[in-house]
Short mmCIF file of C-alpha atoms in Angstrom, two decimals:
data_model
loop_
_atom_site.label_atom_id
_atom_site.label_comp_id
_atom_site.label_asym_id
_atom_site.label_seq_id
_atom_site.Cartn_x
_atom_site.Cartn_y
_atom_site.Cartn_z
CA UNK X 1215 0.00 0.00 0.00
CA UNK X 1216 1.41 3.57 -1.14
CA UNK X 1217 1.04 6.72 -1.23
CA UNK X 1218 -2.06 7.74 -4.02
CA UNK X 1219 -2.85 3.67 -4.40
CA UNK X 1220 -6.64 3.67 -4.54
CA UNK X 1221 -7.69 0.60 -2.33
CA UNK X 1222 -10.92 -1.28 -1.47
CA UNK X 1223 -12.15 -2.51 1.77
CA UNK X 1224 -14.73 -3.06 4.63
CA UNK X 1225 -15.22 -0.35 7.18
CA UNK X 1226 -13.84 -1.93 10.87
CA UNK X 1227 -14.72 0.10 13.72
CA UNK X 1228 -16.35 3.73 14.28
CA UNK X 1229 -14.52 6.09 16.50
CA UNK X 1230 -15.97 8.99 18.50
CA UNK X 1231 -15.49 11.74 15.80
CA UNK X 1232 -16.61 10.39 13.07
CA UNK X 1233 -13.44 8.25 12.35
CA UNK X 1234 -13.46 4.84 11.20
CA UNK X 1235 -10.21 1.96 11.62
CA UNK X 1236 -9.94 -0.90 9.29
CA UNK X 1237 -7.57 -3.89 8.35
CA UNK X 1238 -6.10 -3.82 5.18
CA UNK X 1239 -3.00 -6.05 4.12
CA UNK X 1240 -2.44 -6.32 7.74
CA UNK X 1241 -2.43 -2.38 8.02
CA UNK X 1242 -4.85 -0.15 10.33
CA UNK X 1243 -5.81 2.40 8.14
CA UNK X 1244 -7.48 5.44 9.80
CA UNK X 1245 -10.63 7.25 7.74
CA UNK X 1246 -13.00 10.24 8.25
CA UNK X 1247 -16.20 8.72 8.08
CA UNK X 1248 -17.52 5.11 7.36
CA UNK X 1249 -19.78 2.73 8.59
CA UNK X 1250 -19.09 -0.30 10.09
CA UNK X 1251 -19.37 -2.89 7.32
CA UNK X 1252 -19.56 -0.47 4.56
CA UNK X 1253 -17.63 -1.47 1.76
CA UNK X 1254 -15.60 1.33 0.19
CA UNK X 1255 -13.24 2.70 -2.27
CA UNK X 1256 -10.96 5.32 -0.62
CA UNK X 1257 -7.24 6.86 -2.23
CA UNK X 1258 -4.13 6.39 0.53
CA UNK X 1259 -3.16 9.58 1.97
CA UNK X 1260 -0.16 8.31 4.21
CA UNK X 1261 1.47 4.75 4.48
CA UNK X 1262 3.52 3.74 7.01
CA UNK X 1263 5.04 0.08 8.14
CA UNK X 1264 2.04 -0.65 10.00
CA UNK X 1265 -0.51 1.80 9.76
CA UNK X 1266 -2.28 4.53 7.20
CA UNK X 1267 -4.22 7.00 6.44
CA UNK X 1268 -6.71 7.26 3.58
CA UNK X 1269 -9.71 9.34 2.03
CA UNK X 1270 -13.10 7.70 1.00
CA UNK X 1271 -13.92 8.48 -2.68
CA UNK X 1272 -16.82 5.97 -2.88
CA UNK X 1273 -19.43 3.57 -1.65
CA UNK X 1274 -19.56 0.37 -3.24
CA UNK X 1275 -22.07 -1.45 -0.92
CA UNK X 1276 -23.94 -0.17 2.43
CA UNK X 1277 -23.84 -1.92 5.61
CA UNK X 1278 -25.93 -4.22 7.23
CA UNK X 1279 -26.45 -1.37 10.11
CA UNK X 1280 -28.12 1.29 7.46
CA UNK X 1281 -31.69 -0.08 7.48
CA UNK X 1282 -33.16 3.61 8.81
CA UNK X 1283 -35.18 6.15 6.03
CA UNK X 1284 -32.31 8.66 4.51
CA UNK X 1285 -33.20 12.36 3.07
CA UNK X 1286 -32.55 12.53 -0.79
CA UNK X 1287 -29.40 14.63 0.26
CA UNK X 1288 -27.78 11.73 2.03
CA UNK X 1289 -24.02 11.14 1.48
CA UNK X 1290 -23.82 14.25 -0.58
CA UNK X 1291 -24.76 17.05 2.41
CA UNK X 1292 -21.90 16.31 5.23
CA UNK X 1293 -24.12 16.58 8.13
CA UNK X 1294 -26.17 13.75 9.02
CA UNK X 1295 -23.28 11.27 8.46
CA UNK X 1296 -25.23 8.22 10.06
CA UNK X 1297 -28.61 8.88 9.56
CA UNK X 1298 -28.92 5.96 7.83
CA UNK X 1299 -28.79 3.43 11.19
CA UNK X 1300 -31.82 3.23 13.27
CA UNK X 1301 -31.89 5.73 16.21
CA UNK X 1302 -31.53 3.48 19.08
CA UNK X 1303 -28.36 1.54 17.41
CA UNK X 1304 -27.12 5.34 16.94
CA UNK X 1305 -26.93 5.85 20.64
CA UNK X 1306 -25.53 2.21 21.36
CA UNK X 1307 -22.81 3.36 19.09
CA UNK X 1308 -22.17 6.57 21.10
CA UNK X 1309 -22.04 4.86 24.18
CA UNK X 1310 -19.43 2.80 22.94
CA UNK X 1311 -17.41 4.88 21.56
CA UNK X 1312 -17.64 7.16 24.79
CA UNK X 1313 -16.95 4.75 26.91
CA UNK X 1314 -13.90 2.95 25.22
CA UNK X 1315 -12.51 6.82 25.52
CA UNK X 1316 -12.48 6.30 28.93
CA UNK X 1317 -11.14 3.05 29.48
CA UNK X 1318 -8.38 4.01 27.36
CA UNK X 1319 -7.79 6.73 29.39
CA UNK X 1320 -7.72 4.35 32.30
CA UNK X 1321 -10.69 6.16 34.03
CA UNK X 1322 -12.67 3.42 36.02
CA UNK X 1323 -14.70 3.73 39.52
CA UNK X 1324 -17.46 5.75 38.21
CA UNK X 1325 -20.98 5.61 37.90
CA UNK X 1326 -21.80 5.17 34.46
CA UNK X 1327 -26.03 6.69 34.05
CA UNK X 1328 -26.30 5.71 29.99
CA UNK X 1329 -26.80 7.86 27.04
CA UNK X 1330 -30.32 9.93 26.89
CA UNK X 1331 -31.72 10.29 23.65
CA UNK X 1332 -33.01 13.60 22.16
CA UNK X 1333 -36.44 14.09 22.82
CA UNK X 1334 -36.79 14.59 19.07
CA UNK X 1335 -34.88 12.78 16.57
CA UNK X 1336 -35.96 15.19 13.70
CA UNK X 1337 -36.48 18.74 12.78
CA UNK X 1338 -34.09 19.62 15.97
CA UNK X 1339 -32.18 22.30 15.09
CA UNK X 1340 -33.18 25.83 16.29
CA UNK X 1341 -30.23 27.31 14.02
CA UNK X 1342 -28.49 26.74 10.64
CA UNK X 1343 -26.17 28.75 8.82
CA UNK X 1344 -26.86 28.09 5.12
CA UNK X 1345 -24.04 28.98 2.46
CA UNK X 1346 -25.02 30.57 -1.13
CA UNK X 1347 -22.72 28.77 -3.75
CA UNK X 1348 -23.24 26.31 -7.07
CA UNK X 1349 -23.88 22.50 -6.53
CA UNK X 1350 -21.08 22.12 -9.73
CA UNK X 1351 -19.19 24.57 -11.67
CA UNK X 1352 -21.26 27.09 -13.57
CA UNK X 1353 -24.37 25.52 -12.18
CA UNK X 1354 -27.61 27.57 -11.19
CA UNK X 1355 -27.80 29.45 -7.67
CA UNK X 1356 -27.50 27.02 -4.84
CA UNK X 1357 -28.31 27.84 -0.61
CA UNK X 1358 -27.60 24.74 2.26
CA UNK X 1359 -24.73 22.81 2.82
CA UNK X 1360 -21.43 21.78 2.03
CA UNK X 1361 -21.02 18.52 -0.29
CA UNK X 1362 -18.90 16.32 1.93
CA UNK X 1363 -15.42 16.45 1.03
CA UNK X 1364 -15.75 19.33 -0.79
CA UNK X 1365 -15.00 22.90 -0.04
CA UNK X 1366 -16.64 24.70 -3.06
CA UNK X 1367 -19.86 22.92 -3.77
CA UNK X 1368 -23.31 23.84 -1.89
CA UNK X 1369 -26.12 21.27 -2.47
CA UNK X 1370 -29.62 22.74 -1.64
CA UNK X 1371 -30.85 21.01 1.51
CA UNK X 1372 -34.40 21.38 0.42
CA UNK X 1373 -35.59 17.66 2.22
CA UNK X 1374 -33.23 18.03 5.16
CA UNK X 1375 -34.64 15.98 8.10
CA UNK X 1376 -33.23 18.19 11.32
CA UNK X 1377 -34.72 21.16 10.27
CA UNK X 1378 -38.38 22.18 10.32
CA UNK X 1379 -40.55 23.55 7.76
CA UNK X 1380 -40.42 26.82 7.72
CA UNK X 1381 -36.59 26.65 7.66
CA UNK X 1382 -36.89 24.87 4.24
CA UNK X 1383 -39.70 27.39 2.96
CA UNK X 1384 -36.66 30.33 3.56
CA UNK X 1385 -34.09 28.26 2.21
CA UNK X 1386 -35.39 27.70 -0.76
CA UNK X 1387 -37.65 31.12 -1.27
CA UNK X 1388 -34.49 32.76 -0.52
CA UNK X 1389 -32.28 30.99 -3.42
CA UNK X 1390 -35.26 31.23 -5.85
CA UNK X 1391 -35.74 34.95 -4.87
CA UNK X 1392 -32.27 36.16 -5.29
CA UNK X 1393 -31.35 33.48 -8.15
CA UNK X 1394 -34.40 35.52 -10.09
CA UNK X 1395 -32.25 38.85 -9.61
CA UNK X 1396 -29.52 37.36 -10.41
CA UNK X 1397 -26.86 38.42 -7.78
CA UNK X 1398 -24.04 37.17 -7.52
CA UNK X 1399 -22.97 34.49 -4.93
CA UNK X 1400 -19.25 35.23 -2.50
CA UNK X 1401 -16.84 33.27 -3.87
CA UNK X 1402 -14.21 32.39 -1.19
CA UNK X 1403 -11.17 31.47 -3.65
CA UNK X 1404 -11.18 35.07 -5.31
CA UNK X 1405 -13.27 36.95 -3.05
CA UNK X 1406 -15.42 38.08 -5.16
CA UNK X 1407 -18.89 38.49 -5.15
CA UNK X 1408 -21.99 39.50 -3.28
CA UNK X 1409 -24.17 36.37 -1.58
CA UNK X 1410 -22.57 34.92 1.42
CA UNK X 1411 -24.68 33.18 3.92
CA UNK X 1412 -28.24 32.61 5.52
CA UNK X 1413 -28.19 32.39 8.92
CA UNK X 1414 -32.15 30.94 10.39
CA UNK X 1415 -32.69 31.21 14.15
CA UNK X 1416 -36.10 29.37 16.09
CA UNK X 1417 -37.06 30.03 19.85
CA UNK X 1418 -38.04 26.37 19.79
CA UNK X 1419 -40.58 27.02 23.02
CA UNK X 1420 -41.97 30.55 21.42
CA UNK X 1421 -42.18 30.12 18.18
CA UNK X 1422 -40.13 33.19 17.22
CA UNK X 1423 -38.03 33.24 13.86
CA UNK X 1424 -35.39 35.90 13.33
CA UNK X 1425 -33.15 35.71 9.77
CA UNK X 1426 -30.07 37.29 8.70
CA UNK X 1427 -29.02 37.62 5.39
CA UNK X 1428 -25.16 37.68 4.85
CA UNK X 1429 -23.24 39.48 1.95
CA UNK X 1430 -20.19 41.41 1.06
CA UNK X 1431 -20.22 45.12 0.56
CA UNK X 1432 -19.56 44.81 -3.27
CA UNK X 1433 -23.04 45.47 -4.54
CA UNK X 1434 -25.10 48.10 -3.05
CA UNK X 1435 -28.81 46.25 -3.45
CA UNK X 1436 -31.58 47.65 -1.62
CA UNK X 1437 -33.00 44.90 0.21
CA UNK X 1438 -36.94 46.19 0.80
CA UNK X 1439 -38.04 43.64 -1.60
CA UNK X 1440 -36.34 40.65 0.21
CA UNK X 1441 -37.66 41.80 3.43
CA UNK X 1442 -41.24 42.04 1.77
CA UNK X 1443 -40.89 38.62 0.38
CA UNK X 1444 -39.84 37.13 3.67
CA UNK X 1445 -43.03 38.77 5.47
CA UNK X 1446 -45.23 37.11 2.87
CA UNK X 1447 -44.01 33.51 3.16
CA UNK X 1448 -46.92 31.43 4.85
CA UNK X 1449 -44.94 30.11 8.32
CA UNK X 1450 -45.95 28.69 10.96
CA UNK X 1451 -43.74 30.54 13.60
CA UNK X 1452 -43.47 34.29 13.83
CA UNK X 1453 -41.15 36.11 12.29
CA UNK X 1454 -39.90 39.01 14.59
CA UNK X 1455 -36.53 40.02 13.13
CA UNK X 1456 -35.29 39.99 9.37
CA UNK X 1457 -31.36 41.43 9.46
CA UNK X 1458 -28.82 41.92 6.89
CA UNK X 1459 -25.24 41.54 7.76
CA UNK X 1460 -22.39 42.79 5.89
CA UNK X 1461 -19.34 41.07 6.14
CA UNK X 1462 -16.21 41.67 4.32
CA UNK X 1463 -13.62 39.51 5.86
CA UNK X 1464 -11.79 37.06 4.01
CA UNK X 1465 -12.70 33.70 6.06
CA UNK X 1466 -15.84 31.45 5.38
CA UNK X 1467 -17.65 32.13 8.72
CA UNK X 1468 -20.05 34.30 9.27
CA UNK X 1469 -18.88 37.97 10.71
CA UNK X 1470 -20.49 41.32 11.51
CA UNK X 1471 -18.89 44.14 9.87
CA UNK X 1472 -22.33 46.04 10.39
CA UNK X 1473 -25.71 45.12 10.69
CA UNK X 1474 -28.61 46.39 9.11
CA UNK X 1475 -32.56 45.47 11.10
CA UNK X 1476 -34.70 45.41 7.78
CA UNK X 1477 -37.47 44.24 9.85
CA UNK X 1478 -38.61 43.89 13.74
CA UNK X 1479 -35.85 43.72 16.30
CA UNK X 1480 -32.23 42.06 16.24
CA UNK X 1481 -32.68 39.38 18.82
CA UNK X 1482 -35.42 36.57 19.65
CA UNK X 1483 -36.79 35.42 22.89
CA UNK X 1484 -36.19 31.34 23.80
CA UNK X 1485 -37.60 30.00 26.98
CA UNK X 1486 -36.17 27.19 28.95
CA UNK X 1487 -36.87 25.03 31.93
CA UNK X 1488 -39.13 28.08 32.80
CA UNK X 1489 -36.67 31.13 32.35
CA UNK X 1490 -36.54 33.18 29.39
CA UNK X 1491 -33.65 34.06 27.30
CA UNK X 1492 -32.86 36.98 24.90
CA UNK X 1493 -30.82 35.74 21.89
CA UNK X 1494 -28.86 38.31 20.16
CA UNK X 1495 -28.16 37.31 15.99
CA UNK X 1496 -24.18 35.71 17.46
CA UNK X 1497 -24.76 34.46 20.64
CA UNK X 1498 -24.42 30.92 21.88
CA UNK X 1499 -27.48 28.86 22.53
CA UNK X 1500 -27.81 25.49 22.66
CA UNK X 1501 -29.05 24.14 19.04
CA UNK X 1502 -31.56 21.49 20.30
CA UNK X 1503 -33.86 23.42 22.44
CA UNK X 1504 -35.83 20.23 24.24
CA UNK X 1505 -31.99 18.34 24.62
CA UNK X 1506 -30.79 21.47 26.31
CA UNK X 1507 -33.94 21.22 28.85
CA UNK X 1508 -32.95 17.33 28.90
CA UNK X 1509 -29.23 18.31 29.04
CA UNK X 1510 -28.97 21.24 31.69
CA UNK X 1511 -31.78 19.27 33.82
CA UNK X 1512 -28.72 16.33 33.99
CA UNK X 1513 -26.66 18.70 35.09
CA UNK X 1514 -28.87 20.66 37.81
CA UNK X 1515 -29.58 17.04 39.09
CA UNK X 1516 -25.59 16.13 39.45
CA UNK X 1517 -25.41 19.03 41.70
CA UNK X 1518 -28.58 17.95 43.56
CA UNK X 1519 -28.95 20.18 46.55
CA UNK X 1520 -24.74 21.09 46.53
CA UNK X 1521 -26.35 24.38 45.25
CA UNK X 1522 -28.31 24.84 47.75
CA UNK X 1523 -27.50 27.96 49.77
CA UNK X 1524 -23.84 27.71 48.36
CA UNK X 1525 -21.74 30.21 46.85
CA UNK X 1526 -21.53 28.32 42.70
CA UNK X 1527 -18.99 29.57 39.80
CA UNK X 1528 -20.28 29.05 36.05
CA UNK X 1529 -17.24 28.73 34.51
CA UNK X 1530 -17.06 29.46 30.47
CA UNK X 1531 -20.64 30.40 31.21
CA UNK X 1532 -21.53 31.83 27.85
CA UNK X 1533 -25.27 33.44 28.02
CA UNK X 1534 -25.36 32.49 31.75
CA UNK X 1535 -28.22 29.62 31.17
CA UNK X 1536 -26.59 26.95 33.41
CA UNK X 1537 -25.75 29.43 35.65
CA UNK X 1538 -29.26 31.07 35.84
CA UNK X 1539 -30.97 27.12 36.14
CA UNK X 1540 -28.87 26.98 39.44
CA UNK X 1541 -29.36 30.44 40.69
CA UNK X 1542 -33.08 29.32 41.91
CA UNK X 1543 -31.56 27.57 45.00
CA UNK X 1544 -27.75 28.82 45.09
CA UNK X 1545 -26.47 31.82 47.38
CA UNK X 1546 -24.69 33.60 44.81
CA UNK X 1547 -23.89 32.86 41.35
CA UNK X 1548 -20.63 34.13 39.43
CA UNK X 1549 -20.44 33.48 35.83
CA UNK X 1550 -17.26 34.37 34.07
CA UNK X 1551 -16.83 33.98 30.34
CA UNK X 1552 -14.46 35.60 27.80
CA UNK X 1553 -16.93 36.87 24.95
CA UNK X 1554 -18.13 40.08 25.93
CA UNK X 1555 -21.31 40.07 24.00
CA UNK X 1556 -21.76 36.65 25.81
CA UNK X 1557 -21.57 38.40 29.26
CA UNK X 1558 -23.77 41.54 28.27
CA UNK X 1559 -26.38 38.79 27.18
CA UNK X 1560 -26.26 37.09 30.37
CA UNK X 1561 -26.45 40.02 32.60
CA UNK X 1562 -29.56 41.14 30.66
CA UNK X 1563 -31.40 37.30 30.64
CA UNK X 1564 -30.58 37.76 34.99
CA UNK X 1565 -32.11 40.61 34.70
CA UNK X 1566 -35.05 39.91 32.67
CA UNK X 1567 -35.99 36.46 34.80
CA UNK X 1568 -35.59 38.46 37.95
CA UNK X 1569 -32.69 36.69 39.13
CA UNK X 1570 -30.57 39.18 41.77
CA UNK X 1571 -28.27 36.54 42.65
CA UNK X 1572 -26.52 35.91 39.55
CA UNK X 1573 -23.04 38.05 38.31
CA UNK X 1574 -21.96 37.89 35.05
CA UNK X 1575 -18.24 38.75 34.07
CA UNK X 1576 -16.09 38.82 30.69
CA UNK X 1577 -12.73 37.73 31.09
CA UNK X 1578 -10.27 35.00 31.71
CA UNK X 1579 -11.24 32.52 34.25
CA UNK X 1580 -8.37 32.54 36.42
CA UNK X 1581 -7.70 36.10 36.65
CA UNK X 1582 -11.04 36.67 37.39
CA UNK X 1583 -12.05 34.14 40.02
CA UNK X 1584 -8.68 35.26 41.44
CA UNK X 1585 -10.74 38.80 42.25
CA UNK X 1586 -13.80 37.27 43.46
CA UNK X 1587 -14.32 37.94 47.35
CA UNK X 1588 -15.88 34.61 48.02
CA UNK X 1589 -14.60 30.97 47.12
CA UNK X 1590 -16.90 28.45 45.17
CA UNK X 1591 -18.73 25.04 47.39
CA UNK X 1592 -20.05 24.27 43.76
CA UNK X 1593 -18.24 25.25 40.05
CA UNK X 1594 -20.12 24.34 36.85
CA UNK X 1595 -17.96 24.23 33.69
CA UNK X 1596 -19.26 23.90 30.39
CA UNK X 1597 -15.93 24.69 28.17
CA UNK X 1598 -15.90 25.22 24.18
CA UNK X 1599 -14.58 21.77 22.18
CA UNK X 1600 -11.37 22.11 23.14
CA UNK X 1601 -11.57 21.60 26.51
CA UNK X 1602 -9.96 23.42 29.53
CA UNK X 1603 -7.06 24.28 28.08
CA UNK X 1604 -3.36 25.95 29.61
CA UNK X 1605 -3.65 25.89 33.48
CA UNK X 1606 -7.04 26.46 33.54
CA UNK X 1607 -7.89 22.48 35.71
CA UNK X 1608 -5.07 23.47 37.82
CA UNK X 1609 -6.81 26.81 38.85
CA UNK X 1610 -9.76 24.98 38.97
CA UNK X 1611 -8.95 22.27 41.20
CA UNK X 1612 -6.93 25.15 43.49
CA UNK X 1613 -10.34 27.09 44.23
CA UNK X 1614 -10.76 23.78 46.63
CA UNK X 1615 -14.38 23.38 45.31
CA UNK X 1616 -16.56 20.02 46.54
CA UNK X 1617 -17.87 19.38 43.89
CA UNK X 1618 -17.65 19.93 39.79
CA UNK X 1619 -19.99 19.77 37.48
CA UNK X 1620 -18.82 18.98 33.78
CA UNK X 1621 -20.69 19.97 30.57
CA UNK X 1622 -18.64 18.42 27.77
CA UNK X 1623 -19.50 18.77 23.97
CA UNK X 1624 -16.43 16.51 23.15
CA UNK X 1625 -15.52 13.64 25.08
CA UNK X 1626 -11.82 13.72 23.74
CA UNK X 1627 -11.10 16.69 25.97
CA UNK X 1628 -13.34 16.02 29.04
CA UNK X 1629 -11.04 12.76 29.26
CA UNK X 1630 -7.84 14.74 29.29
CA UNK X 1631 -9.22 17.11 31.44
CA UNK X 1632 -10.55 13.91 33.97
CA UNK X 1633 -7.30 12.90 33.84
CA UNK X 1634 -5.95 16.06 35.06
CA UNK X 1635 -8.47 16.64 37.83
CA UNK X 1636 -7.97 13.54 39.49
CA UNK X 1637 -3.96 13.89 39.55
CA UNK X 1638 -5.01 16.83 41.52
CA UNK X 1639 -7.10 15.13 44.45
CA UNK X 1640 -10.40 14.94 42.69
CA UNK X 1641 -12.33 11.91 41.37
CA UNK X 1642 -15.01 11.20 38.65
CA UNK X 1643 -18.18 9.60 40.36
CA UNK X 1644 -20.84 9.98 37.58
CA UNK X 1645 -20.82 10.12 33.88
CA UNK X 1646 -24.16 10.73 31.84
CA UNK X 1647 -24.32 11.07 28.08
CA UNK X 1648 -26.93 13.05 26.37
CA UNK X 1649 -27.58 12.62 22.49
CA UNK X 1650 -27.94 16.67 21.27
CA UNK X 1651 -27.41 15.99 17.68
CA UNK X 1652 -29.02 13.24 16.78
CA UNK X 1653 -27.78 11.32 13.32
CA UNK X 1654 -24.27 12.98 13.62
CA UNK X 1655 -21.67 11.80 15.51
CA UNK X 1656 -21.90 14.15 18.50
CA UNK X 1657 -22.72 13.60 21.99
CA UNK X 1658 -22.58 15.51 25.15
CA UNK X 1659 -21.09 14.61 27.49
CA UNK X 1660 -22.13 15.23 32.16
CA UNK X 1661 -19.48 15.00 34.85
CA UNK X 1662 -19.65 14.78 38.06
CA UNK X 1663 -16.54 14.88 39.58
CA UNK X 1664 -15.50 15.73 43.43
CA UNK X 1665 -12.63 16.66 45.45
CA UNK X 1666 -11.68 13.36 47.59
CA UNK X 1667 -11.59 14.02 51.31
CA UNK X 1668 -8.08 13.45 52.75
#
C-alpha cells in the first residue's frame, strides 16, 4: 500500500469523531467517516510500516447497520453522516465509543447513568447557517450545505430531516428569490462576489423566527423587496426580526462588519426550563432546544442540593443559562466567560428572569475568580470543544471546590481534562451522556466529579 494507491475494503470500527479503523493487508488504516461494514473505495493519503491514512472516494455497498429512512441529500450534504442506522443503534454506538474513551484513558470507579436520547430525533435544530454557492461549476444558484469532502460545492438542503418547515420554505424562497435577480454568490477562492450566507434562528418554546441575510459590501442592493418577500411567506412561527449583515472579511464564517434590522428587532426570545432568554443574531445557545432542557436538567440534578444555599462559579458560562438554572436555589452565582457580548447577554437574561443573585463577568477565568471575594462550594464548567485548556484544571482544582460539574460537547477533551483533575485530588463519580445531535456523531457529554476528602 502507497502513497495515491486507490484501495478497497470493509469499514472496521467507528470512532468517536466520526473516524473509522480498518484492516487492510495487515495495516490499520485510519478514515474520516464510514460505517461499520460499509464497503468502500478510498485513495491512501499516508502509508507507514504498520498503519495509514486514507480518504473515502466511494461507496460500493452499504452496511448491514443502514436499514433507517435517509433524506434525498444523504451522502452528498456532510451533516447527518449516520442517519442511515436506526436511532436506538445510533446511541448504542455513542455509548461505545464514549466509553472505550475512557477506558483508554484508564478512568474506572465511576458511575456510568447511559446515554439519553433527544427528545426529538428530527427537525431539531433551532439554528443553521446556510451557504449561497453552485452544486457544480457554472451551475444555477444554490443555498444549504457543504457537499462532503468538498469545499466549493453547496447542495440545496431542500428535504433536510433536522430542520423544520419553515426553515426549508426560507431556504429555498431565498435561493429562488435572489437566483431571479440574479446576484451574484461570494466566492471564497477570489473573493469576489456579493451572496454569502443565511443564517435561520427558532425560539423552539416561542415560536419566534429571526433571519439574517449575509453578503459582502460589493453590490449596493436595496433589500426592501427581500424583506417584503420574507413577510409574505406562509410560516408557521413568527417572524420578529429579518437582518442583513455585511461582512467583508476574508474567512468562510459568518462575521459582523455592520448590521442592518430590515425588519422587527435584532434578537429573539427562547424559553427554557421556565426562564426566558434573549438571543442576540451571534450568541451561543444550545441548538436542540428540548436536549438542552434534557441536558442542563442532567446537570442541575448532578449538583442535587450542593447548590443549595452555596456560593456556585459558572465557569465558560456563555449566556449564563446553566448558571441562571442553578441560581433558583444557590447563594450567589458568578459566571465568568471571555466573549463580551456573551456576558452583556447574560447580565440582561438575569435581569429579565428576575434573578438578583446571579453576576456575570467577561474575562479570563483565572484572573477573574482570582478577584472574586468569596470561594466556590459548587463550580459548573461547560468549556468550548477544546476543553480546559493551559492551566485552567489546575486553577480549577486550586479554588478547593466540593464538587464539579462537567458539561462536555467533546468527550476527547473532558477525558484529558478527567485525567488532570484527578492527579489533583479529585475523582469522577458519575458520567451521563446526552444525544444533542441526533444522526451525527456528536454527543454531550455530564461530569460529576468531586474533590476526595483526605
Amino acid at each position: 500500500m502507497k502513497r495515491k494507491d486507490i484501495i478497497e475494503f470493509e469499514v472496521g470500527k467507528m470512532e468517536f469523531g466520526g473516524i473509522s479503523r480498518s484492516i487492510y493487508e495487515d495495516k490499520m488504516i485510519k478514515m474520516k467517516g464510514g460505517i461499520t461494514g460499509q464497503k468502500v473505495r478510498a485513495v491512501v493519503k499516508k502509508s507507514r510500516a504498520d498503519s495509514g491514512e486514507v480518504k473515502f472516494l466511494e461507496l460500493l455497498e452499504p452496511s448491514e447497520l443502514e436499514t433507517a429512512p435517509v433524506c434525498r441529500h444523504f451522502r452528498q450534504c456532510g451533516g447527518c453522516s449516520i442517519l442511515s442506522i436506526p436511532y436506538e443503534k445510533q446511541l448504542e454506538i455513542k455509548k461505545n465509543q464514549i466509553l472505550d474513551l475512557f477506558d483508554k484513558a484508564g478512568i474506572e470507579g465511576y458511575e456510568f447513568l447511559g446515554i439519553q436520547g433527544s427528545p426529538s430525533q428530527y427537525a431539531y435544530r433551532n439554528k443553521m447557517e446556510f451557504t449561497f454557492g453552485d452544486e457544480y461549476k457554472d451551475g444555477p444558484l444554490s443555498l444549504g450545505m457543504h457537499k462532503v469532502g468538498r469545499f466549493i460545492d453547496i447542495v440545496t438542503v431542500d428535504d433536510c430531516r433536522i430542520i423544520n418547515e419553515d426553515f426549508r420554505k426560507i431556504m429555498v424562497g431565498t435561493r429562488d428569490f435572489f437566483e431571479e435577480k440574479g446576484l451574484p454568490y461570494y466566492r471564497s477562492f477570489n473573493h469576489q462576489g456579493y451572496l454569502r450566507h443565511l443564517v435561520v434562528r427558532r425560539g423552539e418554546n416561542t415560536g419566534e423566527i429571526m433571519v439574517n441575510i449575509v453578503t459582502s459590501s460589493q453590490i449596493d442592493y436595496n433589500m426592501e423587496e427581500y424583506k417584503e418577500f420574507l413577510l409574505g411567506l406562509d410560516l408557521e412561527n413568527d417572524l420578529v426580526g429579518i437582518l442583513h449583515t455585511i461582512n467583508d472579511g476574508l474567512a468562510d464564517a459568518v462575521q459582523c462588519d455592520e448590521m442592518r434590522v430590515l425588519h422587527g428587532r435584532d434578537y429573539f426570545y427562547e424559553e427554557v426550563l421556565g426562564l426566558r432568554f434573549k438571543v442576540s443574531p451571534f450568541s451561543f445557545f444550545q441548538t436542540n432546544t428540548k436536549g438542552a432542557e434534557v441536558l442542563y436538567t442532567i446537570a442541575r440534578d448532578f449538583a442535587g442540593d450542593k447548590g443549595d444555599g452555596k456560593v456556585v462559579f459558572d465557569l465558560y458560562s456563555g449566556t449564563g443559562t446553566i448558571g441562571q438554572l442553578m441560581a433558583k436555589t444557590a447563594r450567589k452565582v458568578y459566571g465568568i466567560e471571555l466573549v463580551e457580548e456573551a456576558v452583556v447577554a447574560a447580565n440582561q437574561n438575569a435581569r429579565l428572569n428576575q434573578l438578583d443573585n446571579c453576576e456575570f463577568i467577561a474575562g479570563d477565568v483565572a484572573k477573574v475568580v482570582s478577584s472574586l471575594p468569596e470561594r466556590p462550594d459548587l463550580i459548573i464548567v461547560d468549556p468550548p470543544r477544546a476543553g480546559i485548556l493551559g492551566n485552567g484544571v489546575k486553577d480549577i482544582a486550586e479554588f478547593g471546590a466540593g464538587e464539579i460539574v462537567y458539561v462536555s460537547c467533546n468527550p476527547k477533551s473532558l477525558v484529558d481534562n478527567v485525567v488532570e483533575f484527578e492527579a489533583r485530588g479529585y475523582k469522577l463519580e458519575k458520567l451521563k451522556l446526552m444525544d444533542m445531535f441526533a444522526s451525527t456523531p456528536h454527543v454531550e457529554c455530564i461530569a460529576l466529579i468531586q474533590r476526595v476528602k483526605s
